[in-house]
Coordinates of C-alpha atoms in Angstrom, one line a residue:
X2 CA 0.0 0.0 0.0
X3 CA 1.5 3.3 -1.0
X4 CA 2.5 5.7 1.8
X5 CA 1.2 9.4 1.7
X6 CA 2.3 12.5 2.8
X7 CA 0.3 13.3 6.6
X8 CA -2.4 15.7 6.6
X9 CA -1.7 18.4 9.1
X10 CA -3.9 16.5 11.7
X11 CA -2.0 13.3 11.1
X12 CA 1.3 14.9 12.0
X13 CA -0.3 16.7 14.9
X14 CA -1.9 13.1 16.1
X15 CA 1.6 11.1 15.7
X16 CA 3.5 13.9 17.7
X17 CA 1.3 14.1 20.6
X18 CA 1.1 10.2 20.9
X19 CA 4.4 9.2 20.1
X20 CA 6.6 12.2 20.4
X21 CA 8.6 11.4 17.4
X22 CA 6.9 13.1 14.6
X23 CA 9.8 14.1 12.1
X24 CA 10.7 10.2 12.6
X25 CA 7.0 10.1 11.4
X26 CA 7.3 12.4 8.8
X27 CA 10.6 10.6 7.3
X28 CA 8.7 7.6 7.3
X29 CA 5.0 8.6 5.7
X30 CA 6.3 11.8 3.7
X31 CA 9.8 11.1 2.8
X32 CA 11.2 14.0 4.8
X33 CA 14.5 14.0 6.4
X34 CA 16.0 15.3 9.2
X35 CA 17.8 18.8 9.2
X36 CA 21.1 18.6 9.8
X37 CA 21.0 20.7 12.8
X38 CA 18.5 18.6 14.3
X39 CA 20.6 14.9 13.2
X40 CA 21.2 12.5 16.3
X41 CA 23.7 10.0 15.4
X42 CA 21.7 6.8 17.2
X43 CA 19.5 5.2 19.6
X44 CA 21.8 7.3 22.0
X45 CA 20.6 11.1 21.0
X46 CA 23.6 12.6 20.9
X47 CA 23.8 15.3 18.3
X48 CA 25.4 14.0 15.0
X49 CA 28.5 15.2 14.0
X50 CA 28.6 18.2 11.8
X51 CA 26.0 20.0 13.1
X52 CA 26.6 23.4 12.7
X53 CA 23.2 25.0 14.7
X54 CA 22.0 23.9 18.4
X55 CA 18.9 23.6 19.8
X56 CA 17.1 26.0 21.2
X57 CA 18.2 26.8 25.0
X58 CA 16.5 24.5 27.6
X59 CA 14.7 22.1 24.5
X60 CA 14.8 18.2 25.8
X61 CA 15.6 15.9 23.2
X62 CA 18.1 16.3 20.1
X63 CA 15.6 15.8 17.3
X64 CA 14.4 18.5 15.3
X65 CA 11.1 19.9 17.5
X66 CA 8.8 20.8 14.3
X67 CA 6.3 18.6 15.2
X68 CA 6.4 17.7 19.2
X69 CA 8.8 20.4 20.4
X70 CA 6.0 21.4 23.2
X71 CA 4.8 17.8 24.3
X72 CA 8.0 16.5 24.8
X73 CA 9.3 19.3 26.9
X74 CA 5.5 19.3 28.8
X75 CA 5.7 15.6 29.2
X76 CA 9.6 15.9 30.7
X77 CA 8.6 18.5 32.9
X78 CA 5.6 17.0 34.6
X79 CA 7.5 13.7 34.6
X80 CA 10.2 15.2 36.0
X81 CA 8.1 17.1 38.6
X82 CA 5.9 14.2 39.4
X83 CA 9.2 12.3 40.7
X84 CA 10.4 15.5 42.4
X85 CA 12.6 16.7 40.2
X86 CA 12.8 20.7 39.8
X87 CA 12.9 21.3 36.1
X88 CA 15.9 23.7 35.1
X89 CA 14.4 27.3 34.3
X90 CA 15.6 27.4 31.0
X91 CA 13.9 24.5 30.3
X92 CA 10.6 26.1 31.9
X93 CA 10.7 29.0 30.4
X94 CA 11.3 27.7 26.8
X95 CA 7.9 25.8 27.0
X96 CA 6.3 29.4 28.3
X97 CA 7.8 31.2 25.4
X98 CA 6.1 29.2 22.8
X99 CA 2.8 30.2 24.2
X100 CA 0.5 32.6 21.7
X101 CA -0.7 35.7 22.7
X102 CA -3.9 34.1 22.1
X103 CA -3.1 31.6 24.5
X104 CA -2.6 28.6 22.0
X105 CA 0.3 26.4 21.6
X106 CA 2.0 25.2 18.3
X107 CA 4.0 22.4 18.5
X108 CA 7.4 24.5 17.7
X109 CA 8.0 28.3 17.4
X110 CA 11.6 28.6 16.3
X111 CA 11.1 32.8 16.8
X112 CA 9.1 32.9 19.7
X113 CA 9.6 36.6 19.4
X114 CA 7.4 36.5 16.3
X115 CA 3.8 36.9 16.6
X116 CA 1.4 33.9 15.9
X117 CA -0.2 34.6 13.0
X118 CA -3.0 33.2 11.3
X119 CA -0.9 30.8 9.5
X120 CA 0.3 29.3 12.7
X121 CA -0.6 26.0 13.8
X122 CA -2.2 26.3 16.8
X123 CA -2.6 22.5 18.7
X124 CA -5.1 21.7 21.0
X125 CA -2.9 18.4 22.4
X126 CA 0.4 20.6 22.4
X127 CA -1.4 23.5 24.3
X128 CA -3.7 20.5 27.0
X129 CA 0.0 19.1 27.6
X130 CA 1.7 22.4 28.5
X131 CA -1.2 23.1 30.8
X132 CA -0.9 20.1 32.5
X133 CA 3.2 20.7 32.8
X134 CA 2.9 24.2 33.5
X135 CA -0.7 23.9 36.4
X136 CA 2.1 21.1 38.4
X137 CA 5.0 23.3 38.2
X138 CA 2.9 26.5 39.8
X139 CA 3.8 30.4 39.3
X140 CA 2.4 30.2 35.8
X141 CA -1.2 31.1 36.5
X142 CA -1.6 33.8 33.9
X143 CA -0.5 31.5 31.1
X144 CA -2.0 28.3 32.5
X145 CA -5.7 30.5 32.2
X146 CA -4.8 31.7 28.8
X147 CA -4.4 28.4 27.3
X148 CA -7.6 27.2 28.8
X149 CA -9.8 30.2 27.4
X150 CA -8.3 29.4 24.2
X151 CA -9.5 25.3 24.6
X152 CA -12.6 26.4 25.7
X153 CA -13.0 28.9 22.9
X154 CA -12.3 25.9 20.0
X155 CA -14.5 23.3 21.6
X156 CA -16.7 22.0 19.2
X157 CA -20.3 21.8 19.7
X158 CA -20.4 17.8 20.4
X159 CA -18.3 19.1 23.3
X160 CA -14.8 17.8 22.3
X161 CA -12.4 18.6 20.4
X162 CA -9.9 18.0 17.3
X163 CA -5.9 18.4 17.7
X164 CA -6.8 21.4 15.2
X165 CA -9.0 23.8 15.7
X166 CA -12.5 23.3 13.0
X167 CA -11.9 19.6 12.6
X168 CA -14.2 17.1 13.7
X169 CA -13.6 15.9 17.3
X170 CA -11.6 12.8 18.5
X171 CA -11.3 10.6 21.2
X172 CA -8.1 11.2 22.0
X173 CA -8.0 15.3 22.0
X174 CA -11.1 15.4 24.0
X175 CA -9.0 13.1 26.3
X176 CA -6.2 15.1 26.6
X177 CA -8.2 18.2 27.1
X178 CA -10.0 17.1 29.3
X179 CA -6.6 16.3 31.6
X180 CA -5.6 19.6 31.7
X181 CA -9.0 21.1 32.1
X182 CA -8.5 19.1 35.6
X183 CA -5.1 20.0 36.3
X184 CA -5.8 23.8 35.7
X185 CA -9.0 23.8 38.4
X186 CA -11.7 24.1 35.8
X187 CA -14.4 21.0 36.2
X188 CA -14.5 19.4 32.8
X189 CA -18.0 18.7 33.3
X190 CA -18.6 22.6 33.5
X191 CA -17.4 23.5 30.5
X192 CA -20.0 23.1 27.9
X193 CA -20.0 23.9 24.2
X194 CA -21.5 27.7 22.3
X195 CA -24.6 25.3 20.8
X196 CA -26.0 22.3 22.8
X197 CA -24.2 23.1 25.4
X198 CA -22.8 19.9 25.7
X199 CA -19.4 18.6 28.1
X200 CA -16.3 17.1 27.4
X201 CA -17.9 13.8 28.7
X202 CA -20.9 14.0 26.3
X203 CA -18.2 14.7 23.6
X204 CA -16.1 11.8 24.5
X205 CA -18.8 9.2 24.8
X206 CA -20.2 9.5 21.3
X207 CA -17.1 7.5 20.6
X208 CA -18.2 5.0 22.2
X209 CA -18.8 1.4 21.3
X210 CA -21.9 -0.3 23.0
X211 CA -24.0 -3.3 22.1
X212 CA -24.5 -3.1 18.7
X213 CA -21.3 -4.1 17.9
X214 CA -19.7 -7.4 17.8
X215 CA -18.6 -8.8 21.5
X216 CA -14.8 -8.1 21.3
X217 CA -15.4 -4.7 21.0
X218 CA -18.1 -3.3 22.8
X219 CA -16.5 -1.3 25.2
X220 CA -14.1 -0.4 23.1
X221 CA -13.6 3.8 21.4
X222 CA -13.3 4.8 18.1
X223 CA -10.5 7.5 17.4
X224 CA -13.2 9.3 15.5
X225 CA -17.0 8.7 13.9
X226 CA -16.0 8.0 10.7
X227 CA -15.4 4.6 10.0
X228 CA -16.5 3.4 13.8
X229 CA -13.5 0.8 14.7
X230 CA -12.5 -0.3 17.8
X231 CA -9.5 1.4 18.5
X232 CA -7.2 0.9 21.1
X233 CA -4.9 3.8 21.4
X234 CA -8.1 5.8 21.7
X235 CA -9.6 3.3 24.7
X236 CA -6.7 4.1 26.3
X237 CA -6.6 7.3 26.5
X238 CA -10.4 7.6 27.1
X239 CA -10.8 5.1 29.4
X240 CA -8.3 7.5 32.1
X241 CA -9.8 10.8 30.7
X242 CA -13.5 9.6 31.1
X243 CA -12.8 9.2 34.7
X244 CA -11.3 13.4 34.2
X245 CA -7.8 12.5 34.6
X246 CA -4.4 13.6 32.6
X247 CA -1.1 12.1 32.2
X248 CA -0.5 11.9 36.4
X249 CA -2.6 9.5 37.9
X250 CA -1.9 9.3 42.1
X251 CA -0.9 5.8 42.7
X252 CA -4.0 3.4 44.5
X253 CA -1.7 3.0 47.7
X254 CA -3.9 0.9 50.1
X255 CA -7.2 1.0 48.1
X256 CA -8.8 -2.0 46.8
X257 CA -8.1 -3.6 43.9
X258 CA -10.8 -3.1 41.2
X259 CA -11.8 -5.9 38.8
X260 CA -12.3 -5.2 35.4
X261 CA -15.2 -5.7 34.3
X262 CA -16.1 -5.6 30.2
X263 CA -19.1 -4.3 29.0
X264 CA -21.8 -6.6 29.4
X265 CA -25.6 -7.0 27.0
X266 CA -28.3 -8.1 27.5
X267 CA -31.1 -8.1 24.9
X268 CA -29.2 -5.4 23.4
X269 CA -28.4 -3.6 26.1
X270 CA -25.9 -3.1 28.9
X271 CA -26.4 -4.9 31.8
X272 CA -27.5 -3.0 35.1
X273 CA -25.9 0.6 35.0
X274 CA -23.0 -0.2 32.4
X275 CA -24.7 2.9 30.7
X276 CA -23.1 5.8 28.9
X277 CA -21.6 7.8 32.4
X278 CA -18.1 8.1 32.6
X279 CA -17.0 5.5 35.5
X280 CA -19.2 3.4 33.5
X281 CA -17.3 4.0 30.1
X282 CA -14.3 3.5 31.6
X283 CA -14.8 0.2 33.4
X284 CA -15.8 -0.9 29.8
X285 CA -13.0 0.7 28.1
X286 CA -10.5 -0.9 30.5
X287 CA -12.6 -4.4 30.0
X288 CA -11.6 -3.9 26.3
X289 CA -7.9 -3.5 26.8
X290 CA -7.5 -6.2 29.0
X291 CA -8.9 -8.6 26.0
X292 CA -6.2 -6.8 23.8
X293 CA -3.8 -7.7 25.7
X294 CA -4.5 -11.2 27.0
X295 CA -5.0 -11.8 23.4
X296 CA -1.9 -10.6 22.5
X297 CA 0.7 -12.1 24.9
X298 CA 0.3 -8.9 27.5
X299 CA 0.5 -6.3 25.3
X300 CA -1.1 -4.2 22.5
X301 CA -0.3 -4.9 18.9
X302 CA -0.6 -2.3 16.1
X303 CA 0.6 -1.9 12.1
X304 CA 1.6 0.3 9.5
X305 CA -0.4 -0.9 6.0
X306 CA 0.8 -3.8 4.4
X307 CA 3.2 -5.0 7.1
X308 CA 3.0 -7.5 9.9
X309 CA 1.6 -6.0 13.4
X310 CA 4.2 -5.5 15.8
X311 CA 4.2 -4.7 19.5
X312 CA 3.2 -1.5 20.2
X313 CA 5.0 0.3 23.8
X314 CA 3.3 3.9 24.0
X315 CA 0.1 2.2 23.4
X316 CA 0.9 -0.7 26.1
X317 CA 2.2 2.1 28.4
X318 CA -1.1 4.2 28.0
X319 CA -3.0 1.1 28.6
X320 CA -1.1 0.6 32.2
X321 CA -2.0 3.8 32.9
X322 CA -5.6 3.9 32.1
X323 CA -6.2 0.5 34.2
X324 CA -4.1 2.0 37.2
X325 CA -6.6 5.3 36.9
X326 CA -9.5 2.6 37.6
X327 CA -7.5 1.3 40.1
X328 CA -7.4 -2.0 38.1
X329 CA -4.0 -3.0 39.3
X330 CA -4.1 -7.1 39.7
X331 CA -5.3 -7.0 35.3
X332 CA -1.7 -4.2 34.8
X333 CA 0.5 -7.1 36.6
X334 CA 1.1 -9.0 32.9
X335 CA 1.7 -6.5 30.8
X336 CA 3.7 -4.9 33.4
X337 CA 6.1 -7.9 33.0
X338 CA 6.2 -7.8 29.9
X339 CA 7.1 -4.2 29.5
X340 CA 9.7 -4.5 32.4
X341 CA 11.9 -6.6 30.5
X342 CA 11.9 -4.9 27.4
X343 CA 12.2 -1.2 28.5
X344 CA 15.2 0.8 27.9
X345 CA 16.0 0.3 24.3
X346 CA 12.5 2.2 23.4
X347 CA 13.4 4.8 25.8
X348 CA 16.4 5.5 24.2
X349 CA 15.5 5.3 20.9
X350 CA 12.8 7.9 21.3
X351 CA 13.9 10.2 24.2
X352 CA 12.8 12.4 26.6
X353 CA 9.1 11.7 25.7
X354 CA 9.3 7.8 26.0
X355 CA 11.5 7.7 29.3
X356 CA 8.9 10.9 30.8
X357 CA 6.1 8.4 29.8
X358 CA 7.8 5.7 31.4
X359 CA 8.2 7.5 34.6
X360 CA 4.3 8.6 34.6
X361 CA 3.4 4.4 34.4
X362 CA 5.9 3.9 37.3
X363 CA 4.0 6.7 39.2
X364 CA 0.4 5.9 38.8
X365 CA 1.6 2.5 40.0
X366 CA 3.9 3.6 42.9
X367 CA 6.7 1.6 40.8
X368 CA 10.0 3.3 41.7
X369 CA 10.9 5.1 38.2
X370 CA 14.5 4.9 39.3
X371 CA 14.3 1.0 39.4
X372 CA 12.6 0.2 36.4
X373 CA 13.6 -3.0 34.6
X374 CA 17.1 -2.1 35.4
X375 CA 17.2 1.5 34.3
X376 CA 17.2 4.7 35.8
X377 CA 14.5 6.0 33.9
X378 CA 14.9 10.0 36.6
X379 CA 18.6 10.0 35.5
X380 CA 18.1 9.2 31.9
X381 CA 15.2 11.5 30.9
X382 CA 17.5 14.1 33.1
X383 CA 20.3 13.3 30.6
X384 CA 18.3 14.5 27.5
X385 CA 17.9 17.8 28.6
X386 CA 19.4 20.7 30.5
X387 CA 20.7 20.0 34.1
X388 CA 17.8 20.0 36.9
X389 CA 17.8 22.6 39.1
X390 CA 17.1 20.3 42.2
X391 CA 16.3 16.5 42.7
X392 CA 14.5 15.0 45.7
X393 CA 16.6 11.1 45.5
X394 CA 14.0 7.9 46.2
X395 CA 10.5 10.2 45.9
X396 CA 8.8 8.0 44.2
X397 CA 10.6 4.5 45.9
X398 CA 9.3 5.6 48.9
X399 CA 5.7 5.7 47.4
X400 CA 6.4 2.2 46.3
X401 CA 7.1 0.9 49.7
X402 CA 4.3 2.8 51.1
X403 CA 1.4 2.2 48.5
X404 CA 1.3 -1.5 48.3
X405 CA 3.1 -2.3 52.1
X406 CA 6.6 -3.4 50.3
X407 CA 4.7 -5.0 47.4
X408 CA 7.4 -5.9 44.4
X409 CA 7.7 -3.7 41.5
X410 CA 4.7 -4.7 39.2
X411 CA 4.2 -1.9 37.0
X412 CA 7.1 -0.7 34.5
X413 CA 6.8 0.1 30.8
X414 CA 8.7 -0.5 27.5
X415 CA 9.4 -2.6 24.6
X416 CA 12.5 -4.6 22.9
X417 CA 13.3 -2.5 20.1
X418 CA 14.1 -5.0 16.9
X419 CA 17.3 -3.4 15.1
X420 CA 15.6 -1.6 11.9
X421 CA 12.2 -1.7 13.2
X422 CA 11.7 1.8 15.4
X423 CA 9.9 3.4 13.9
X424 CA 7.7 0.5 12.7
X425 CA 7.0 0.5 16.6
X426 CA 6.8 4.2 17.0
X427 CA 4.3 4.3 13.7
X428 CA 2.2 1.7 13.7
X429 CA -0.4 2.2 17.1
X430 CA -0.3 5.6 16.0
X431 CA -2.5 5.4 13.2
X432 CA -5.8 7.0 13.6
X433 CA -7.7 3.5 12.1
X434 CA -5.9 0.5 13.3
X435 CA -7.9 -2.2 13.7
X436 CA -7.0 -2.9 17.3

């Protein structure tokens, strides 16, 4: 099957899921990296030759066009979750790429420059910085401008698209609906111009109930058209139906949860499996526990015409969304899995992958600086500029304490095949796999 250039939404979609978007575009469009932005391996150190550097306090050596502001919002959140102070440079880079609209593009090389109308203004890019920025504190003003400007772009289903004007998708509305949380503003207040509908009305029209076929009712679609269970999108609707982001607080002593798939009866869910959002996820999480008992403990996803493949960010955002139901007896397996197969993803993809590593370690109260042998604090340190402080064994102690010295359980990766990255990094990122 011939590959084709990505549509702007495409490119946005692939950067905000796998952080790797020029890999993406090298890969779907034929671009190639600039040579400023090269990396000469799985390591990320710049390639030799490069004449230009990076801008000051950007994580990751790979040219930022397309994830410039996830990565650095995921690395700072991860970094703060595990109590690690970001350094300011790094901070204020990812404040200077705000708008004075209050949007966020993915990459503003003259931040000095006004936005203009030609900008590409990203409603995942902008959800993550207001996650990163709403943890950090002291960035109020900006935190409140980027939220008027999601709320202002909210389409009248009540969700929204990665670009403004587009039709809505399960996993924007997701990730808005994280930092809608994280900023103070009740997700379920925020209602759309017409209908007046929420993000939760929004994300449960992508919803699959009982008049599909049993192994995926439960499950989301990324978007309307073409209805297909998907399970990157489960993921991430499963945690933001329940009006969480990327930090989920570990269970500690609370009970474990079983998961429970969506159940029908005559043609309709059993009891009150309904359309609520607790509800949705349970179902959700139901879904991608079939995925990935099917599959050996993790996900699987694609590119056209090639063999599926294990896919890690998806896996990871799966962990994730069963920790958020407190589902943590059905995360043990794939945890295992991922544990042994962790740091060659990490360090194939950088900062991104090892912050999202770090957030599965948290939501579990797995220490992050233990994970499958890796350091995962030190290394996503490593990709950027040098902390400004570092609380040692933050998250270990949570470990200790959530689960009263339960073993590690929960950590997240993937054995990266030599010439296969970014099959990996590509193929769950497709907005109509058939997972």
């Amino acid at each position: 099957m011939a590959q084709q250039a990505p549509s702007t939404h495409t490119v946005a979609f692939l950067a905000r899921r796998a952080a790797m978007a020029l890999a993406a575009a090298a890969v779907l469009g034929g671009a190639v990296a600039p040579a400023a932005y090269a990396v000469d391996g799985a390591d990320g150190a710049p390639a030799a030759g490069s004449t230009e550097k990076l801008p000051e306090g950007l994580y990751g050596t790979k040219d930022p066009q397309y994830d410039g502001v996830w990565r650095q919002s995921l690395a700072l959140l991860a970094q703060h979750t595990v109590g690690v102070r970001p350094a300011t440079p790094a901070v204020r880079w990812l404040v200077g790429q705000q708008c004075a609209d209050g949007a966020f593009t993915a990459f503003r090389a003259e931040p000095g420059k006004p936005c203009d109308a030609k900008t590409m203004r990203d409603t995942n890019q902008t959800a993550a910085a207001v996650q990163a920025l709403a943890a950090l504190g002291g960035h109020d003003e900006t935190v409140q401008k980027a939220v008027n400007w999601l709320k202002s772009v909210q389409n009248d289903d009540g969700g929204w698209s990665s670009m403004a004007g587009s039709p809505s998708d399960a996993n924007s509305t997701s990730v808005v609906i994280g930092a809608l949380a994280a900023a103070g503003a009740k997700p379920e207040s925020v209602t759309s111009k017409k209908g007046g509908r929420t993000p939760y009305d929004g994300l449960l029209t992508f919803r699959l109930g009982c008049d599909v076929k049993e192994g995926e009712r439960g499950a989301f679609t990324f978007q309307l058209k073409g209805a297909a269970a998907n399970a990157d999108a489960t993921a991430a609707a499963a945690t933001g139906a329940l009006g969480k982001g990327f930090v989920v607080a570990p269970a500690g002593g609370a009970a474990d949860t079983p998961v429970k798939p969506l159940s029908c009866k005559d043609g309709k869910a059993d009891g009150k499996a309904g359309d609520k959002g607790p509800a949705a996820a349970e179902g959700g999480a139901g879904y991608l526990v079939a995925q990935l008992d099917k599959n050996g403990h993790h996900l699987l996803s694609a590119m056209p015409g090639q063999k599926k493949q294990p896919d890690v960010g998806n896996t990871a955002d799966a962990v994730v969304a069963l920790a958020a139901g407190g589902h943590r007896s059905a995360a043990q397996q794939p945890l295992k899995w991922l544990e042994k197969n962790a740091s060659a993803w990490a360090r194939q993809n950088g900062p991104a992958a090892y912050a999202q590593l770090v957030l599965a370690a948290h939501a579990t109260g797995t220490d992050p600086r233990s994970f499958g042998g890796t350091d995962l604090v030190t290394a996503l340190n490593a990709t950027g500029p040098e902390p400004a402080a570092t609380t040692p064994g933050k998250d270990a102690r949570a470990a200790k304490d959530s689960d009263g010295g339960v073993n590690v359980w929960w950590v997240v990766g993937v054995g990266l095949a030599v010439g296969a990255g970014i099959g990996f990094l590509l193929s769950g990122r497709r907005k109509k796999n058939d997972l």
